[in-house]
Structures are given as C-alpha cells and as structure tokens.
Amino acid sequence: MGKNYKIKSIVVETVLSTIICAIGVCLFIEAGLGSDTIDVLVDGMHRHFSITLGQADQLFTFTFLILAFLCNRQYIGMPCIAYSIMIGFMIDFVNQWIMPLHLSEASFFIRITCVLLGQFCFALSYGIFQTVEKGMNTVDAVIYFLCKKTKIAYKWLRTIFDVIFFIIGIYFGGVIGIGTIFSVCFTGIMTDFVHQMIVKVKRKKGIAYMEIAGEDVA
C-alpha cells in the first residue's frame, strides 16, 4: 500500500510539474514582455531553426538530459525522462489555449500579471520536481552537480546559468523584455525559496521526498 502510494505520488507530482511549467512557458512568451531565460533560448531556437516551441524545448531538454546523466545521474530516473518527453508536447498543447487570447495585445497590467504568474509557475514547478525521487529537471541536476563541486549556493549558480541562457537566446533572436530581466534576477531565488517551503511541508506531514546532497533546510 505504501509503495503504491509512493508511485502514485511520483506520477502525480511529475505530471503536475510538467503542466505547471508548460503554463509558465506559454504565459511568458505570449505576454510579449520577454521570455524567461530558458524560454528566450527556446524561443530563439524556435525562430532561428523554424521549429515549434515544443520541438525547440525538447531539443534543449534532451541536450541537458545527456549532460545531467553524465555528471549527476543519481538524480536522473524515469520521472526526469518522462518530464523530458512530455514537456514539449505539453507546451504545444497548452499554447493552443493561450495563444488565441492574444495576450500581447492586452493592457500592460494584464501582460505583466501574466509574466508574474509565469515566473511563479516556474518556481513552483522546479520546486516540486526537485523533491520527486530521481525527478529533478535536467538543468537543475547539472546545477546541483556544480554546487557540490564549487560549494556555491544553488540560487547563485542558477542565476549564472540564466545569464548564459539569456545571452545565447538573444543571439538566436529570442524575445527579451521586462520579464526576461525579472527572470534573470529572481528565478534562482524564488525556486530555492519554494523548494525549501515544499520540503518543510513534506517533512511536517511525513511525506517522502528526495534529499539533495548538501542542502540545508531548517
């Protein structure tokens, strides 16, 4: 019974993380105020190589899946692989509903609200997925590998990665704006905060979660 509950919990959290992340991607891009850093890169790939957003995201995700498997495979398992496969399709599916809203033509207030919601979606998605056994997303798996090697906190290494994604995305022609700057500054900090909150809740309720080497959650 316990094992079945654990499996169901992993499946539910993996699917939930994927859906939330896809919503965040679409809200950011369709708001037209600049994508988050990964989406700047994905959007740039989408425009530069004339492929769909989902296909571009899959290319990015599978590239980091290989890197994560090579350097930090202890955090890579079926949930991570399932996420890598599902995320591109989920983005294309969600975008069918968000694109017709023409968010880029809405008022600035609505557009900036979409950016903030999108940013929250990313932090929540990443934070949830970091606690799923062998379910850490590929970028975070690489970042946590570097955290162990350099002793630099996740939130700061994540910010460095965001700057790199930002620069490459601009080169490929990705859309940037207020949302992009917000993402560079706050993705790492917000994700770290949400992750710690989720860990505290799971500890309090006695729910199993994946422990990350070296993490310190009071």
CSV table of C-alpha atoms in Angstrom, one decimal:
chain,number,residue,atom,x,y,z
A,1,MET,CA,0.0,0.0,0.0
A,2,GLY,CA,2.8,2.3,0.9
A,3,LYS,CA,4.7,1.5,-2.2
A,4,ASN,CA,1.7,2.1,-4.4
A,5,TYR,CA,1.0,5.4,-2.7
A,6,LYS,CA,4.6,6.4,-3.3
A,7,ILE,CA,4.4,5.5,-7.0
A,8,LYS,CA,1.1,7.4,-7.4
A,9,SER,CA,2.6,10.4,-5.7
A,10,ILE,CA,5.6,10.4,-8.0
A,11,VAL,CA,3.4,10.2,-11.1
A,12,VAL,CA,1.0,12.9,-9.9
A,13,GLU,CA,3.9,15.3,-9.0
A,14,THR,CA,5.7,14.6,-12.2
A,15,VAL,CA,2.6,15.3,-14.4
A,16,LEU,CA,1.7,18.4,-12.2
A,17,SER,CA,5.2,19.8,-12.5
A,18,THR,CA,5.1,19.4,-16.3
A,19,ILE,CA,1.7,21.1,-16.7
A,20,ILE,CA,2.7,24.0,-14.4
A,21,CYS,CA,5.9,24.5,-16.3
A,22,ALA,CA,4.2,24.4,-19.7
A,23,ILE,CA,1.7,27.1,-18.5
A,24,GLY,CA,4.6,29.2,-17.3
A,25,VAL,CA,6.4,28.9,-20.7
A,26,CYS,CA,3.3,29.9,-22.6
A,27,LEU,CA,2.3,32.8,-20.4
A,28,PHE,CA,5.8,34.3,-20.6
A,29,ILE,CA,6.1,34.0,-24.3
A,30,GLU,CA,2.6,35.0,-25.3
A,31,ALA,CA,2.6,38.1,-22.9
A,32,GLY,CA,5.3,39.6,-25.3
A,33,LEU,CA,7.2,41.2,-22.5
A,34,GLY,CA,10.2,39.0,-22.9
A,35,SER,CA,10.5,35.3,-22.1
A,36,ASP,CA,12.2,33.8,-19.0
A,37,THR,CA,15.8,33.0,-19.7
A,38,ILE,CA,15.3,29.4,-20.8
A,39,ASP,CA,12.4,30.5,-23.0
A,40,VAL,CA,14.5,33.3,-24.5
A,41,LEU,CA,16.8,30.5,-25.7
A,42,VAL,CA,13.9,28.2,-26.7
A,43,ASP,CA,12.1,31.0,-28.5
A,44,GLY,CA,15.3,31.9,-30.2
A,45,MET,CA,15.8,28.3,-31.4
A,46,HIS,CA,12.1,28.2,-32.5
A,47,ARG,CA,12.6,31.3,-34.6
A,48,HIS,CA,16.2,30.6,-35.8
A,49,PHE,CA,15.6,27.0,-36.8
A,50,SER,CA,11.9,27.3,-37.8
A,51,ILE,CA,10.7,24.6,-35.5
A,52,THR,CA,7.8,24.7,-33.0
A,53,LEU,CA,8.2,25.9,-29.4
A,54,GLY,CA,7.7,22.3,-28.2
A,55,GLN,CA,10.3,20.9,-30.6
A,56,ALA,CA,12.8,23.6,-29.5
A,57,ASP,CA,12.1,22.9,-25.9
A,58,GLN,CA,12.6,19.1,-26.5
A,59,LEU,CA,15.9,19.8,-28.1
A,60,PHE,CA,17.1,21.9,-25.2
A,61,THR,CA,15.8,19.4,-22.6
A,62,PHE,CA,17.3,16.4,-24.2
A,63,THR,CA,20.7,18.2,-24.5
A,64,PHE,CA,20.6,18.8,-20.8
A,65,LEU,CA,19.3,15.3,-20.1
A,66,ILE,CA,22.5,13.9,-21.6
A,67,LEU,CA,24.7,16.3,-19.6
A,68,ALA,CA,22.8,15.5,-16.4
A,69,PHE,CA,23.1,11.8,-17.0
A,70,LEU,CA,26.9,12.2,-17.5
A,71,CYS,CA,27.6,14.3,-14.4
A,72,ASN,CA,24.7,13.7,-11.9
A,73,ARG,CA,22.9,10.5,-12.8
A,74,GLN,CA,21.8,9.9,-9.2
A,75,TYR,CA,19.0,12.4,-9.7
A,76,ILE,CA,18.0,11.1,-13.1
A,77,GLY,CA,15.3,8.5,-13.3
A,78,MET,CA,12.0,7.7,-15.0
A,79,PRO,CA,10.3,10.9,-13.7
A,80,CYS,CA,13.0,13.0,-15.2
A,81,ILE,CA,12.9,11.2,-18.5
A,82,ALA,CA,9.1,11.3,-18.6
A,83,TYR,CA,9.2,15.1,-17.9
A,84,SER,CA,11.8,15.5,-20.7
A,85,ILE,CA,9.5,13.7,-23.2
A,86,MET,CA,6.2,15.3,-22.0
A,87,ILE,CA,7.2,18.9,-21.7
A,88,GLY,CA,7.5,19.8,-25.4
A,89,PHE,CA,4.1,18.2,-26.2
A,90,MET,CA,2.5,19.8,-23.1
A,91,ILE,CA,3.8,23.3,-24.2
A,92,ASP,CA,2.3,22.9,-27.6
A,93,PHE,CA,-1.0,21.6,-26.1
A,94,VAL,CA,-1.3,24.5,-23.6
A,95,ASN,CA,-0.3,27.0,-26.2
A,96,GLN,CA,-3.4,26.1,-28.2
A,97,TRP,CA,-5.5,27.6,-25.4
A,98,ILE,CA,-3.3,30.5,-24.5
A,99,MET,CA,-2.3,31.8,-28.0
A,100,PRO,CA,-6.0,32.7,-29.0
A,101,LEU,CA,-6.1,35.0,-26.0
A,102,HIS,CA,-3.7,37.4,-27.8
A,103,LEU,CA,-2.1,38.4,-24.6
A,104,SER,CA,0.5,40.5,-26.3
A,105,GLU,CA,-2.3,42.8,-27.4
A,106,ALA,CA,-3.8,43.1,-23.9
A,107,SER,CA,-3.1,46.0,-21.4
A,108,PHE,CA,0.3,46.3,-19.8
A,109,PHE,CA,-1.2,45.4,-16.4
A,110,ILE,CA,-2.6,42.1,-17.8
A,111,ARG,CA,0.7,41.3,-19.6
A,112,ILE,CA,2.9,42.0,-16.5
A,113,THR,CA,0.5,39.9,-14.4
A,114,CYS,CA,1.0,37.0,-16.9
A,115,VAL,CA,4.7,37.4,-16.5
A,116,LEU,CA,4.5,37.3,-12.7
A,117,LEU,CA,2.2,34.2,-12.9
A,118,GLY,CA,4.6,32.6,-15.4
A,119,GLN,CA,7.5,33.2,-13.1
A,120,PHE,CA,5.6,31.7,-10.1
A,121,CYS,CA,4.7,28.7,-12.3
A,122,PHE,CA,8.4,28.1,-13.0
A,123,ALA,CA,9.4,28.4,-9.3
A,124,LEU,CA,6.6,26.1,-8.2
A,125,SER,CA,7.3,23.5,-11.0
A,126,TYR,CA,11.0,23.4,-10.3
A,127,GLY,CA,10.5,23.4,-6.6
A,128,ILE,CA,8.1,20.5,-6.7
A,129,PHE,CA,10.1,18.5,-9.1
A,130,GLN,CA,13.3,18.9,-7.1
A,131,THR,CA,11.6,16.8,-4.3
A,132,VAL,CA,10.5,14.0,-6.6
A,133,GLU,CA,12.7,10.9,-6.3
A,134,LYS,CA,15.0,10.8,-9.3
A,135,GLY,CA,12.8,13.5,-10.8
A,136,MET,CA,14.9,16.6,-10.8
A,137,ASN,CA,14.7,18.6,-14.1
A,138,THR,CA,17.8,18.3,-16.2
A,139,VAL,CA,19.1,21.8,-15.8
A,140,ASP,CA,18.8,21.6,-12.0
A,141,ALA,CA,20.6,18.3,-12.0
A,142,VAL,CA,23.6,19.9,-13.8
A,143,ILE,CA,23.5,22.9,-11.5
A,144,TYR,CA,23.4,20.8,-8.3
A,145,PHE,CA,26.4,18.9,-9.6
A,146,LEU,CA,28.3,22.2,-9.9
A,147,CYS,CA,27.0,23.2,-6.4
A,148,LYS,CA,28.8,20.2,-4.9
A,149,LYS,CA,32.0,20.9,-6.9
A,150,THR,CA,32.1,24.6,-6.3
A,151,LYS,CA,30.3,25.0,-2.9
A,152,ILE,CA,28.3,27.8,-4.4
A,153,ALA,CA,24.6,28.0,-3.5
A,154,TYR,CA,22.0,26.8,-6.0
A,155,LYS,CA,20.3,30.2,-6.2
A,156,TRP,CA,23.5,31.9,-7.4
A,157,LEU,CA,24.6,29.2,-9.8
A,158,ARG,CA,21.1,29.2,-11.2
A,159,THR,CA,21.4,32.9,-11.8
A,160,ILE,CA,24.7,32.4,-13.7
A,161,PHE,CA,23.1,29.8,-15.9
A,162,ASP,CA,20.2,32.2,-16.5
A,163,VAL,CA,22.6,34.9,-17.7
A,164,ILE,CA,24.2,32.4,-20.1
A,165,PHE,CA,20.8,31.3,-21.5
A,166,PHE,CA,19.9,34.9,-21.9
A,167,ILE,CA,23.0,35.8,-23.9
A,168,ILE,CA,22.6,32.7,-26.2
A,169,GLY,CA,18.9,33.3,-26.6
A,170,ILE,CA,19.5,36.9,-27.7
A,171,TYR,CA,22.0,35.7,-30.3
A,172,PHE,CA,19.3,33.3,-31.7
A,173,GLY,CA,16.7,36.1,-31.8
A,174,GLY,CA,14.6,35.3,-28.8
A,175,VAL,CA,12.2,38.0,-27.5
A,176,ILE,CA,13.5,39.8,-24.4
A,177,GLY,CA,12.0,42.5,-22.2
A,178,ILE,CA,11.0,43.3,-18.6
A,179,GLY,CA,10.0,39.7,-18.0
A,180,THR,CA,13.5,38.5,-19.0
A,181,ILE,CA,15.3,40.8,-16.6
A,182,PHE,CA,12.9,39.7,-13.8
A,183,SER,CA,13.6,36.1,-14.7
A,184,VAL,CA,17.4,36.6,-14.6
A,185,CYS,CA,17.2,38.2,-11.2
A,186,PHE,CA,14.6,36.1,-9.4
A,187,THR,CA,14.3,32.5,-10.9
A,188,GLY,CA,17.1,31.1,-8.7
A,189,ILE,CA,16.0,32.9,-5.6
A,190,MET,CA,12.3,32.1,-6.0
A,191,THR,CA,12.9,28.4,-6.9
A,192,ASP,CA,15.2,27.9,-3.9
A,193,PHE,CA,12.6,29.5,-1.6
A,194,VAL,CA,9.7,27.4,-3.0
A,195,HIS,CA,11.7,24.3,-2.8
A,196,GLN,CA,12.6,24.8,0.8
A,197,MET,CA,8.9,25.5,1.7
A,198,ILE,CA,7.8,22.3,-0.1
A,199,VAL,CA,10.5,20.3,1.8
A,200,LYS,CA,9.3,21.7,5.1
A,201,VAL,CA,5.7,20.8,4.4
A,202,LYS,CA,6.6,17.3,3.3
A,203,ARG,CA,8.7,16.8,6.4
A,204,LYS,CA,5.9,18.1,8.7
A,205,LYS,CA,3.4,15.7,7.1
A,206,GLY,CA,5.8,12.8,6.9
A,207,ILE,CA,5.8,12.7,3.1
A,208,ALA,CA,8.8,11.1,1.4
A,209,TYR,CA,10.9,13.4,-0.7
A,210,MET,CA,14.3,13.3,-2.5
A,211,GLU,CA,17.0,14.8,-0.4
A,212,ILE,CA,19.7,16.8,-2.2
A,213,ALA,CA,23.3,16.3,-1.1
A,214,GLY,CA,24.4,19.3,0.8
A,215,GLU,CA,21.1,21.1,1.1
A,216,ASP,CA,20.2,22.8,4.3
A,217,VAL,CA,16.5,23.2,5.0
A,218,ALA,CA,15.7,24.3,8.6
